[in-house]
Amino acid sequence: MDIEKVVEIFAGLSGLSEEEVCPYRFLCEVSAEHIRRLCMDTGREYGGKAEFAAAALSYYRFILWSMTEGGTKEIRIGEITEKNSENRLAYAERLYKEALAGLGMDADGDFVFERTEK
């Protein structure tokens, strides 16, 4: 999986600039690893769909984090600025679930933040 592509897609989803994305790169890396493991379990190749799913998961985690960190009151979704936290969260969750569905997977029971072992 191309992590640079995941970061690029995440930047587009979040509306963050190249400099603003840097502190959140780890979200993309952890999300890419999670999606890579899910894809390995199926034994299929997914290409760009897997990268999009990793970026969507990163975006979902970013929204959750920004809400819990007392972050900005508004966030960009591509070119749309959203101020309502519930709408942002619902959009991010739907985007992630649709990305997984595009891989033929289901997000039910999937915990968005997980402990990773190194």
Coordinates of C-alpha atoms in Angstrom, one line a residue:
M1 CA 0.0 0.0 0.0
D2 CA 1.3 3.4 -0.9
I3 CA 1.3 5.5 2.3
E4 CA 1.9 8.7 0.4
K5 CA -1.3 8.1 -1.6
V6 CA -3.2 7.4 1.7
V7 CA -1.9 10.7 3.1
E8 CA -2.8 12.5 -0.1
I9 CA -6.4 11.2 0.0
F10 CA -6.7 11.9 3.7
A11 CA -5.6 15.5 3.1
G12 CA -8.3 15.8 0.4
L13 CA -10.9 14.4 2.7
S14 CA -9.9 16.6 5.7
G15 CA -9.2 19.7 3.8
L16 CA -5.8 20.0 5.6
S17 CA -2.8 21.5 3.8
E18 CA 0.4 19.6 3.3
E19 CA 1.9 21.2 6.4
E20 CA -1.3 20.6 8.5
V21 CA -1.4 16.9 7.6
C22 CA 2.1 16.2 9.0
P23 CA 1.1 15.7 12.6
Y24 CA -1.6 13.3 11.5
R25 CA 0.6 11.1 9.3
F26 CA 0.7 8.5 12.0
L27 CA -3.1 8.1 11.7
C28 CA -2.6 7.3 8.0
E29 CA 0.2 4.8 8.8
V30 CA -1.8 3.0 11.5
S31 CA -4.9 2.9 9.4
A32 CA -3.1 1.7 6.4
E33 CA -1.6 -1.2 8.4
H34 CA -5.1 -2.0 9.7
I35 CA -6.6 -2.1 6.2
R36 CA -3.6 -4.1 4.9
R37 CA -4.2 -6.7 7.6
L38 CA -7.9 -6.9 6.7
C39 CA -7.0 -7.3 3.0
M40 CA -4.4 -10.0 3.8
D41 CA -7.1 -12.0 5.6
T42 CA -9.1 -12.2 2.3
G43 CA -6.1 -13.0 0.1
R44 CA -7.2 -10.6 -2.6
E45 CA -5.5 -7.5 -4.1
Y46 CA -7.5 -4.3 -3.8
G47 CA -5.1 -1.6 -5.1
G48 CA -6.5 2.0 -4.8
K49 CA -9.6 0.8 -3.0
A50 CA -7.5 -0.2 -0.1
E51 CA -5.7 3.1 0.0
F52 CA -9.0 4.9 -0.1
A53 CA -10.3 2.7 2.8
A54 CA -7.2 3.5 4.8
A55 CA -7.6 7.3 4.2
A56 CA -11.3 7.0 5.1
L57 CA -10.4 5.3 8.4
S58 CA -7.8 7.9 9.0
Y59 CA -10.4 10.6 8.4
Y60 CA -12.9 8.9 10.7
R61 CA -10.2 8.7 13.5
F62 CA -9.2 12.3 12.8
I63 CA -12.8 13.5 13.3
L64 CA -13.2 11.4 16.5
W65 CA -9.9 12.8 17.8
S66 CA -10.7 16.4 17.0
M67 CA -14.0 16.0 18.8
T68 CA -12.5 14.6 21.9
E69 CA -9.5 17.0 21.9
G70 CA -11.8 20.0 21.9
G71 CA -10.5 20.8 18.5
T72 CA -11.9 23.3 16.1
K73 CA -15.6 23.9 16.0
E74 CA -15.6 23.4 12.3
I75 CA -13.9 21.1 9.9
R76 CA -13.5 20.9 6.2
I77 CA -14.9 17.9 4.3
G78 CA -13.3 18.4 0.9
E79 CA -14.6 21.8 -0.1
I80 CA -17.5 21.9 2.4
T81 CA -17.1 23.4 5.8
E82 CA -19.1 21.5 8.5
K83 CA -19.7 22.9 11.9
N84 CA -22.0 20.3 13.4
S85 CA -20.0 17.6 15.2
E86 CA -22.7 15.0 14.8
N87 CA -22.9 15.5 11.1
R88 CA -19.1 15.4 10.7
L89 CA -19.0 12.1 12.6
A90 CA -21.9 10.6 10.7
Y91 CA -20.3 11.5 7.4
A92 CA -16.9 10.1 8.4
E93 CA -18.4 6.9 9.7
R94 CA -20.5 6.4 6.5
L95 CA -17.5 7.2 4.3
Y96 CA -15.4 4.5 6.1
K97 CA -18.2 1.9 6.0
E98 CA -18.8 2.6 2.3
A99 CA -15.0 2.3 1.6
L100 CA -15.0 -1.1 3.4
A101 CA -18.1 -2.2 1.5
G102 CA -16.1 -1.4 -1.7
L103 CA -13.6 -3.9 -0.5
G104 CA -16.4 -6.4 0.1
M105 CA -16.0 -6.1 3.9
D106 CA -18.2 -5.1 6.8
A107 CA -17.3 -2.6 9.5
D108 CA -19.8 -4.0 12.0
G109 CA -17.9 -4.8 15.2
D110 CA -14.8 -2.9 14.0
F111 CA -13.3 -0.8 16.7
V112 CA -12.1 2.4 15.2
F113 CA -9.2 2.9 17.6
E114 CA -7.2 -0.2 18.5
R115 CA -4.0 -1.1 20.3
T116 CA -1.2 -1.9 17.9
E117 CA 1.8 -4.1 19.0
K118 CA 5.3 -3.3 17.7

